[in-house]
Short mmCIF file of C-alpha atoms in Angstrom, two decimals:
data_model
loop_
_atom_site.label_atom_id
_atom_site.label_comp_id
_atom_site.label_asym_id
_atom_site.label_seq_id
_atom_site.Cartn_x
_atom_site.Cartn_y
_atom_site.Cartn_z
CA UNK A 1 88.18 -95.26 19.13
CA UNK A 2 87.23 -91.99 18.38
CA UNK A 3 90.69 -90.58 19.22
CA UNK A 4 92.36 -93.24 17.25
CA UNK A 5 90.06 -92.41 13.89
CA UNK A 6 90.70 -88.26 14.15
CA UNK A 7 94.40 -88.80 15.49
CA UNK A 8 96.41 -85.88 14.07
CA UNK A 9 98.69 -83.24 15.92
CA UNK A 10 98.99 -84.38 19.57
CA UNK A 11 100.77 -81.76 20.80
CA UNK A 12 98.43 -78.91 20.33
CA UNK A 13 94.18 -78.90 20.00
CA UNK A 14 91.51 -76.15 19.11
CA UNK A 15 88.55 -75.44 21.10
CA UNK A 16 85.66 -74.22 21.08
CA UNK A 17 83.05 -72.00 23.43
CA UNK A 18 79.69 -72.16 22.28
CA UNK A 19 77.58 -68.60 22.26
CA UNK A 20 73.71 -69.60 21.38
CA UNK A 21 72.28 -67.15 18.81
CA UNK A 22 68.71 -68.87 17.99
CA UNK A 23 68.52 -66.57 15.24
CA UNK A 24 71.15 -67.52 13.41
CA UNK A 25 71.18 -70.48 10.59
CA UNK A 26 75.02 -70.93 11.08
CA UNK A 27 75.60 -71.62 14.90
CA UNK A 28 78.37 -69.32 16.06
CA UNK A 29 80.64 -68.86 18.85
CA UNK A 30 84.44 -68.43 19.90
CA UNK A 31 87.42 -70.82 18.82
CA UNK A 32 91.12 -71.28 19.97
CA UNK A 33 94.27 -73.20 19.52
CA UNK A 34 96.03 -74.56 22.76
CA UNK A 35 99.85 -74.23 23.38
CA UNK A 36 99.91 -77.82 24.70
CA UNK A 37 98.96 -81.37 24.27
CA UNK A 38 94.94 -82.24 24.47
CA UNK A 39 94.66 -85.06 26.91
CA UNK A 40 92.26 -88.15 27.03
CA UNK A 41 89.84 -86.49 29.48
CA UNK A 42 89.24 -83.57 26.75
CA UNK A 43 87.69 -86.04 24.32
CA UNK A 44 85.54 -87.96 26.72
CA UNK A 45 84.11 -84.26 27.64
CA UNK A 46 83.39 -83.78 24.11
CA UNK A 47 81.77 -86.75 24.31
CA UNK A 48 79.81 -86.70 26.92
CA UNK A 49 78.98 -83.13 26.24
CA UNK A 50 80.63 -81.71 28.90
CA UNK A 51 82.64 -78.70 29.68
CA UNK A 52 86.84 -79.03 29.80
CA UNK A 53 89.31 -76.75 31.62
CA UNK A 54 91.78 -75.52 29.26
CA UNK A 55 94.91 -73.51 30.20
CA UNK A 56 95.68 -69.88 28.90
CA UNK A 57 98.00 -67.06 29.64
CA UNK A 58 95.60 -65.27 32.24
CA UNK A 59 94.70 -68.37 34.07
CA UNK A 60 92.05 -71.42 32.91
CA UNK A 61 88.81 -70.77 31.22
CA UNK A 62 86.05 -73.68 30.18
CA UNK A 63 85.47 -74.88 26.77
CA UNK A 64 82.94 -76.86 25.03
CA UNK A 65 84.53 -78.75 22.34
CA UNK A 66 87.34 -80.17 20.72
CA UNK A 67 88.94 -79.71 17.30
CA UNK A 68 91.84 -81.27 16.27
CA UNK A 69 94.77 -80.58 13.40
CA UNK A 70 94.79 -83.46 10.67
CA UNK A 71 98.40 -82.95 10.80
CA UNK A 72 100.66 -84.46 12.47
CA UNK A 73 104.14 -83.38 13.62
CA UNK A 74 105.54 -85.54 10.55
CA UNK A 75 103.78 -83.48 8.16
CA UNK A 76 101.19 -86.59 7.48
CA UNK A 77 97.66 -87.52 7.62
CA UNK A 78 94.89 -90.31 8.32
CA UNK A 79 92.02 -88.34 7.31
CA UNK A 80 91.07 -84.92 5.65
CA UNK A 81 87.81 -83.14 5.17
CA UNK A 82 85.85 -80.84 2.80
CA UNK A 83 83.95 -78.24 4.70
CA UNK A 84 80.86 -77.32 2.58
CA UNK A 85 79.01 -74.02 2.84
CA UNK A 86 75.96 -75.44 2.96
CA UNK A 87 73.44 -74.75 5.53
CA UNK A 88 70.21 -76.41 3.73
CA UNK A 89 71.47 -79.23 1.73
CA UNK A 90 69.49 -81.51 -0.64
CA UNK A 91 70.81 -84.78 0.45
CA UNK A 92 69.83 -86.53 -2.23
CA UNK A 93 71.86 -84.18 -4.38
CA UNK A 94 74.62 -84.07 -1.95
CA UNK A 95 74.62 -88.21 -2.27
CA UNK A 96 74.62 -88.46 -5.91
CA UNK A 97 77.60 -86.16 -5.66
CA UNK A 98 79.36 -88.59 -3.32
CA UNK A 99 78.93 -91.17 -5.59
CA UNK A 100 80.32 -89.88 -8.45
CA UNK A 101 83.86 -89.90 -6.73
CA UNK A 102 85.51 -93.18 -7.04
CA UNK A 103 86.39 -93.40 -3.03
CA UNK A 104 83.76 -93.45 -0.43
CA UNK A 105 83.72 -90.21 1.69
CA UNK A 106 81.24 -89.53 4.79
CA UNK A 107 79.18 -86.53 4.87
CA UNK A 108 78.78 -84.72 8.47
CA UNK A 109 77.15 -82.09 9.91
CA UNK A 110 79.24 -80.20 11.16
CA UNK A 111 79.24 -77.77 14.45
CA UNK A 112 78.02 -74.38 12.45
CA UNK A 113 75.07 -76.10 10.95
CA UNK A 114 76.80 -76.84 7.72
CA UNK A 115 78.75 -80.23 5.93
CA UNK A 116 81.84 -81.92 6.68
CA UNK A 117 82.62 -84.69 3.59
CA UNK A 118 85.63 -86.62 5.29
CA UNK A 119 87.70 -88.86 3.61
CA UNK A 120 89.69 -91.32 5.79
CA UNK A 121 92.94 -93.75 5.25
CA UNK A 122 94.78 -96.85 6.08
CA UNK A 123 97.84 -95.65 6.69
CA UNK A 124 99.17 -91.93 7.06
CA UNK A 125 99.95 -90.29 4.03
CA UNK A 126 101.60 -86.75 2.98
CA UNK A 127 99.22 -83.57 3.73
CA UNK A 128 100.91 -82.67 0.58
CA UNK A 129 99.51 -85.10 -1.00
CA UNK A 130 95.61 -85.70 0.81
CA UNK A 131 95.60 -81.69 0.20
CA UNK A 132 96.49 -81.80 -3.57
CA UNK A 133 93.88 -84.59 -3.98
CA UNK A 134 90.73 -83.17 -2.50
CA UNK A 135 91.29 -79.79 -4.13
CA UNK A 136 91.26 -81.74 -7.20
CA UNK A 137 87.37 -82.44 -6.72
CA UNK A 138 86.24 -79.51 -4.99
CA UNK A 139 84.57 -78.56 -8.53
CA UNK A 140 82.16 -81.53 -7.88
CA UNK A 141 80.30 -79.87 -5.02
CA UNK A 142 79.13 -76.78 -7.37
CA UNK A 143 77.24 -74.13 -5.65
CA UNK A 144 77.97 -75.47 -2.33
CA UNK A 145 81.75 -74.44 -2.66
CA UNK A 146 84.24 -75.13 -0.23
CA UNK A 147 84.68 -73.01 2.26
CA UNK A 148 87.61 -74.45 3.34
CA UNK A 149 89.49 -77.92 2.50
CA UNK A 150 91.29 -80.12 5.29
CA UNK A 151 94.76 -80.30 5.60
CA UNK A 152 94.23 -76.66 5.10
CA UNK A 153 98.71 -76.68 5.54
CA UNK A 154 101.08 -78.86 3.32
CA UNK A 155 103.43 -78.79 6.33
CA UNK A 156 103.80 -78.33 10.37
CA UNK A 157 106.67 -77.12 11.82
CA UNK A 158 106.36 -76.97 15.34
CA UNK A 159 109.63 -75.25 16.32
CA UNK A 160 108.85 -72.49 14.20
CA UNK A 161 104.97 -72.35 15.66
CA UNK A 162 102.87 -73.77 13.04
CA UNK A 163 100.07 -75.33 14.76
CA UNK A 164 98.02 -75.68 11.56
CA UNK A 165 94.39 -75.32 11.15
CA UNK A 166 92.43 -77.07 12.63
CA UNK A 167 88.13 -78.64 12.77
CA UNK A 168 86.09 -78.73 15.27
CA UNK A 169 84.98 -82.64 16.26
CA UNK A 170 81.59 -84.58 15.41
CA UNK A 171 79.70 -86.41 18.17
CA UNK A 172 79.98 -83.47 20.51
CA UNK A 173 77.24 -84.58 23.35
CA UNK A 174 77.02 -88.16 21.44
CA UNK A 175 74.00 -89.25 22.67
CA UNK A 176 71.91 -86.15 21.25
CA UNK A 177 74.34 -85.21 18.94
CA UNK A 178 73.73 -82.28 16.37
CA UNK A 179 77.22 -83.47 14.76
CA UNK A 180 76.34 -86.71 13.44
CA UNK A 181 77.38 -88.65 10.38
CA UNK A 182 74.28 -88.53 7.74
CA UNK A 183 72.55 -91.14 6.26
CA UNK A 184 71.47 -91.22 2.78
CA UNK A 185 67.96 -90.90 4.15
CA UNK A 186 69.21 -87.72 5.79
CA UNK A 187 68.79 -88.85 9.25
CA UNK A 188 72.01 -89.16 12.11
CA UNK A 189 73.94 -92.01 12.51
CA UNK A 190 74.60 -92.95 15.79
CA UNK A 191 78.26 -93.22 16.81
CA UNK A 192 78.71 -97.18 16.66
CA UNK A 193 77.03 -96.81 12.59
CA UNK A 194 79.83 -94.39 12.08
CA UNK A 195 82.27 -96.76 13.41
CA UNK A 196 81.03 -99.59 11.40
CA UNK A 197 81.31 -97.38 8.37
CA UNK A 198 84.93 -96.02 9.41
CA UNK A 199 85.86 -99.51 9.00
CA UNK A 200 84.38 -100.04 5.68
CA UNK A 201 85.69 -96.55 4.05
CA UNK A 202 89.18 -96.55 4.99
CA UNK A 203 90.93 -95.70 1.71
CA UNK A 204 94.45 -96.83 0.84
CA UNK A 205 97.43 -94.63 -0.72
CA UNK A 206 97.39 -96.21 -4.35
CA UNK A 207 93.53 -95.49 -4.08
CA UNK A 208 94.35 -91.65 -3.19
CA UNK A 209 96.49 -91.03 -5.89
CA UNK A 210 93.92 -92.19 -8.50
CA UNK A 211 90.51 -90.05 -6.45
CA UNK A 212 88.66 -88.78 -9.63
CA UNK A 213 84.70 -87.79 -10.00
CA UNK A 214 83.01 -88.74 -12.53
CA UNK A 215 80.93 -85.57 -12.81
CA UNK A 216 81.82 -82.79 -15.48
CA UNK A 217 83.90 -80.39 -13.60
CA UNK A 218 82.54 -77.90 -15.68
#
């Protein structure tokens, strides 16, 4: 199910190799992109928080995590993302926020430490498009500005090697997750609430092309 909600580019996947630095407030380590499909096995290891072989020019190495590409190889996405530098957020603040925008989007925490607001649809619509839209409220968030919005690309072009950019999982090691969708309460969610809340916050392409805060920009 999880694969099904974050499907995006099949034919390539990021990963990522954890380096604990219990000193830092942003967690840290080392990320790649693949040069070949991610496979069913890769997602269960994220998971189950357990280490995947992944293939590079010098032989295999191990990786902890998986990231994935919104886009897919038709240029179109099910889901985007708002990556928020914001390492001690006021959730309360952070909720009012999400309310003001007129479709529901589900606040993360995301592998550094930080927030991942997602947005998810029915059906697959342009990154064009999903892009456009969500730079269009990035205002909203104020001082915790975007560090970087999902589809970060407008297009993928595999033949000429655009991979795109891609965002590192939540639910890494589900059952004691530190990527967890966030309650208003600011507690985790386990996996099956943010399933049950998938399914309630799908948004639909006429809804898209009207996304609008309420807040003051300015």
């Amino acid at each position: 199910l999880l694969l099904k909600i974050f499907n995006g580019l099949e034919e390539r996947f990021g990963y990522h190799i954890i380096k604990d630095d219990n000193n830092s407030i942003k967690k840290s380590g080392e990320s790649k992109t693949s040069h070949y499909p991610h496979t069913e096995e890769m997602w269960r290891a994220h998971l189950n928080g357990e280490k995947f072989k992944v293939n590079v020019k010098h032989g295999d190495i191990m990786a902890d995590s998986l990231g994935i590409c919104p886009i897919n190889k038709n240029s179109e996405c099910t889901w985007g993302a708002v990556d928020l530098d914001d390492y001690k957020p006021d959730y309360k603040e952070l909720f009012k926020k999400l309310e003001s925008i007129n479709v529901p989007m589900i606040p993360f925490k995301s592998k550094s430490g930080g927030i991942h607001v997602y947005i998810f649809l029915d059906k697959p619509v342009k990154a064009l498009l999903l892009r456009d839209k969500l730079h269009s409220i990035k205002n909203v968030f104020g001082s915790c500005k975007p560090d970087k919005i999902f589809p970060v690309q407008k297009y993928i072009d595999l033949d000429k090697g655009s991979a795109g950019s891609w965002i590192n999982l939540p639910y890494y090691k589900a059952e004691k997750t530190e990527r967890y969708m966030i309650k208003e309460n600011g507690e985790a969610a386990t996996i099956q609430e943010f399933f049950a809340a998938y399914e309630k916050s799908k948004v639909s392409l006429s809804q898209l092309k009207k996304l609008k805060s309420n807040i003051d920009e300015g």
